[in-house]
């Protein structure tokens, strides 16, 4: 507590923090400990304003007080997002126990017909650890499994259960869970269930319409708790980060108006959708009362609800007017309740919030009751010229139509498997060698496609063709070349789902990972197109009269691109598009493990208008073809992404075989041995899920993947316990089925390699988790190893598989030492809430990409340019402002512009 206060408030002006500073005079020792205790007590007291107790028993007193005041209650267990099934089961058990507690406590309470006294509010995110829109059907099914006994128990004791509404990404799951569970025989005629509906969502009116149609068909009423929505900041920020249209209204006035419209809708249909109006805003309350009056709904047929600890004067007023009022009462420990507490603090302090305006700013009554303002009409977006670069939006699997499109694309591509693909040399089909047969790693007997392989002679022909084509291509206007990339981006966009499906089959990626790769490929086309335009105009250097210095770029010539399989479209697209737009010609050799995806890249570029010979598609088996081309005299540069071993061999060979154009340029992105440090004060919910995504996403087959997690001693045991439980539950299976988070490794050799490392882990340390995996296919379950000897290869070498080594560190210095003890410097991460630790790790962790309090994979073009140093790379960051220059030769032309004393710049 002391350290955090000091770190967070250190830079504030002294007068703002005087009381704190006085409190902490002396800093450490007795005064510090005392101050820390005082502060902690204060924080707990604030929390107690909104949280009735750590347990139902502790909440007994506040409960009795509320009942004494003539209020009803609904109880909620604090805690959102379960990381493991053990945690989810724990929450389900607590809801059952809470039901029993309420049944015992409230049995004497008089019962209103529509609203039983025993009332439970449930958050579905706490009930299933793999709740995820990608895993949609399974999420609905499993949440229902957990909810069914709770509904049953509540029904038995004559109570009421309400589903809270959480993030917009879970809205449809919540609605589906609610309606399909209540359609089950045992609940069909049960009227005592409800669901929260958020008025800040743009879709709410449509959802209410569907809910009403369903309730009419079911024939029994349900309750709708109308709220505005508590995740406005989260929704707005997440949507802007992912490039999605925001699901929530942009202004408070729109939310307030929608709240009133929805309230009127509920009262107009109160026979089937019983209104529970949840707001503290006097205008919103009044509007609901008027709507009730207009629809002639009697007060016993609806109720008002407000949050425990908020807006007491408003509550008293509502009660004085004779309306039934229910308090929403959360119980549970403070740490799991932190998110709830933060939402309440945000609401109480929000500039636009009703509570602050009423009780802090003491706004005029008239203004508080005024009609919510509408936003000014949006200005027409300007359409002129090229739009600035923006990342392609991420896939939103919470949308049913998007899931349907993905499913359809999977089936379409399934129907196109086992096709034949040619090589492309100067626009002609080629490939005289035996074809490269690409199989589905999840079902190796399934052939994805056979791609013709080129012979050495054909490769030499391709070099010659590229040299011929390059001259004309390099002479075209940069804007013309950029336009080809912009068209390629559009074509890839129009085929986005299909391209995603090809990756699912050929490289074993799940839907989200595969789609992210396609989106990144689109980004590379767009970004490098923009970059070329930026670099196209010659720059004038210096400002000396009589002298003109122009700095500009020309293409390098012809290059070979040797691409990996793990980002089969994106990395290939980046490595081809950058030299291409810079005016070079390339020979593109896809990985022999993902040649069909490589073919699609060339197909897109061909359609976009790349002239024959400028991009040649030259698949081949093994490394032989690549080695030959790297040494070829007609090659001016090499772009490579892959292992350190091959990268270094390429650099050596290129240096030893200068070509017609002189010394060859090598751009090589190699491996990583990436570490995440988990600080003693880290948010473990965030750290455990971030480490899992970083280590096991795409089975750990990313050069950015986390392969070591270094945990500070104070939280080591807690972190390990939660990590182990969550990893043991990771689902692994064929990625065409979106239920599975993990799929297969890329081939038998990769599987063998992972097995060898796991054996080493068994020898050098302790296997904490060894997850199961399907028998058919190149699967390996997730593995967590701890207590490794410091010289174990698991701590030094790149595994490229689902193996995570955990290291315990006594302090941050040791953690950094351990993280830096590797030849690589690619990605790294830190989970910490300490500004000092964040600053130190930012300085001292030797990596190209450092991620703080988030997973360490998934770099975005233009926003998080990607690449490392040491043995991780000898190039500039992909997707960054230095990348294109690697394929360009800078030149300066200096002209003496003075003619016998006449200097143009000095005239006028
Ligand atoms: P006001 O101050 O009038 O409104 C604040 C609300 O306006 C914000 O919460 C937000 O929704 C909206 N808002 C603020 N700024 C903007 C903006 N710039 N643009 C658009 N909209 C904006 N919330 C849930 O999400 N799920 C639940 O299940 C849930 N259950 C609840 C149960 C009860 C009994 C109560 C009382 C509230 C519940 N809430 C729930 C919280 C609720 O959504 C509101 O956050 C809270 O009640 C504050 O709204 P208000 O009308 O009281 O106050």
CSV table of N, CA, C and O in Angstrom, one decimal, residues 4 15 38 66 80 161 188 222 312 361 403 489 529 604 632 673 705 716 758 793 801 831 838 854 865:
chain,number,residue,atom,x,y,z
A,4,UNK,N,2.7,1.8,-3.3
A,4,UNK,CA,1.8,2.3,-4.4
A,4,UNK,C,1.4,3.7,-4.2
A,4,UNK,O,1.4,4.5,-5.2
A,15,UNK,N,0.7,20.3,-2.9
A,15,UNK,CA,-0.5,20.7,-2.1
A,15,UNK,C,-1.7,19.7,-2.3
A,15,UNK,O,-2.5,19.5,-1.4
A,38,UNK,N,-4.5,2.5,8.0
A,38,UNK,CA,-5.5,3.5,8.0
A,38,UNK,C,-6.2,3.6,6.6
A,38,UNK,O,-7.4,3.6,6.5
A,66,UNK,N,-32.8,-3.0,5.7
A,66,UNK,CA,-33.5,-2.7,4.4
A,66,UNK,C,-34.9,-3.1,4.6
A,66,UNK,O,-35.9,-2.4,4.2
A,80,UNK,N,-16.8,-11.9,-11.1
A,80,UNK,CA,-17.1,-12.0,-12.5
A,80,UNK,C,-15.9,-12.8,-13.2
A,80,UNK,O,-14.8,-12.6,-12.8
A,161,UNK,N,-35.5,-15.4,-9.8
A,161,UNK,CA,-34.1,-15.3,-10.2
A,161,UNK,C,-34.0,-14.3,-11.4
A,161,UNK,O,-34.8,-14.4,-12.3
A,188,UNK,N,-41.5,-23.8,-18.0
A,188,UNK,CA,-42.3,-23.1,-19.0
A,188,UNK,C,-43.4,-22.2,-18.4
A,188,UNK,O,-43.6,-21.2,-18.9
A,222,UNK,N,-42.3,-12.9,-18.2
A,222,UNK,CA,-41.0,-12.8,-17.5
A,222,UNK,C,-40.8,-11.3,-17.1
A,222,UNK,O,-41.5,-10.4,-17.7
A,312,UNK,N,-29.7,7.3,-1.6
A,312,UNK,CA,-30.7,7.0,-0.5
A,312,UNK,C,-31.8,8.0,-0.6
A,312,UNK,O,-33.0,7.6,-0.5
A,361,UNK,N,-23.0,18.5,-7.6
A,361,UNK,CA,-23.1,19.8,-8.2
A,361,UNK,C,-24.4,20.5,-7.9
A,361,UNK,O,-24.5,21.7,-8.2
A,403,UNK,N,-20.9,-15.5,-37.2
A,403,UNK,CA,-20.6,-16.9,-36.9
A,403,UNK,C,-21.1,-17.8,-38.1
A,403,UNK,O,-20.5,-18.7,-38.5
A,489,UNK,N,-5.9,-5.3,-50.9
A,489,UNK,CA,-6.5,-5.3,-49.6
A,489,UNK,C,-8.0,-5.5,-49.8
A,489,UNK,O,-8.7,-6.3,-49.1
A,529,UNK,N,1.2,0.3,-48.7
A,529,UNK,CA,0.7,1.2,-49.7
A,529,UNK,C,0.8,2.6,-49.2
A,529,UNK,O,1.4,3.5,-49.9
A,604,UNK,N,-4.5,-13.4,-55.2
A,604,UNK,CA,-5.0,-12.1,-54.8
A,604,UNK,C,-4.2,-11.0,-55.6
A,604,UNK,O,-4.7,-10.1,-56.2
A,632,UNK,N,22.0,-17.3,-55.5
A,632,UNK,CA,21.9,-16.9,-57.0
A,632,UNK,C,22.4,-15.5,-57.2
A,632,UNK,O,22.1,-14.6,-56.5
A,673,UNK,N,12.5,-16.3,-27.1
A,673,UNK,CA,12.3,-17.2,-26.0
A,673,UNK,C,11.7,-16.2,-24.9
A,673,UNK,O,12.3,-15.7,-24.0
A,705,UNK,N,5.2,-16.0,-28.9
A,705,UNK,CA,4.5,-16.7,-27.8
A,705,UNK,C,5.3,-16.6,-26.5
A,705,UNK,O,6.6,-16.5,-26.5
A,716,UNK,N,3.5,-16.3,-6.1
A,716,UNK,CA,3.8,-17.5,-6.9
A,716,UNK,C,2.8,-18.7,-6.6
A,716,UNK,O,2.3,-19.2,-7.6
A,758,UNK,N,9.4,-31.9,-23.7
A,758,UNK,CA,8.7,-32.2,-22.5
A,758,UNK,C,9.4,-33.3,-21.6
A,758,UNK,O,9.5,-33.2,-20.4
A,793,UNK,N,17.4,-26.7,-21.1
A,793,UNK,CA,17.1,-26.2,-22.5
A,793,UNK,C,15.7,-25.5,-22.5
A,793,UNK,O,15.4,-24.7,-23.3
A,801,UNK,N,5.9,-24.6,-29.3
A,801,UNK,CA,4.9,-25.5,-29.0
A,801,UNK,C,4.2,-25.1,-27.7
A,801,UNK,O,4.7,-24.2,-27.0
A,831,UNK,N,3.1,-8.1,-15.9
A,831,UNK,CA,1.8,-7.8,-15.2
A,831,UNK,C,2.2,-7.1,-13.9
A,831,UNK,O,2.8,-7.8,-13.0
A,838,UNK,N,6.8,-0.9,-13.6
A,838,UNK,CA,6.6,-0.7,-15.1
A,838,UNK,C,7.7,0.1,-15.7
A,838,UNK,O,8.2,-0.3,-16.8
A,854,UNK,N,-1.1,-7.0,-20.5
A,854,UNK,CA,-1.9,-7.6,-21.6
A,854,UNK,C,-1.1,-8.7,-22.2
A,854,UNK,O,0.1,-8.9,-22.0
A,865,UNK,N,4.3,-2.1,-34.3
A,865,UNK,CA,5.2,-2.7,-35.3
A,865,UNK,C,6.0,-3.8,-34.6
A,865,UNK,O,6.4,-3.7,-33.4
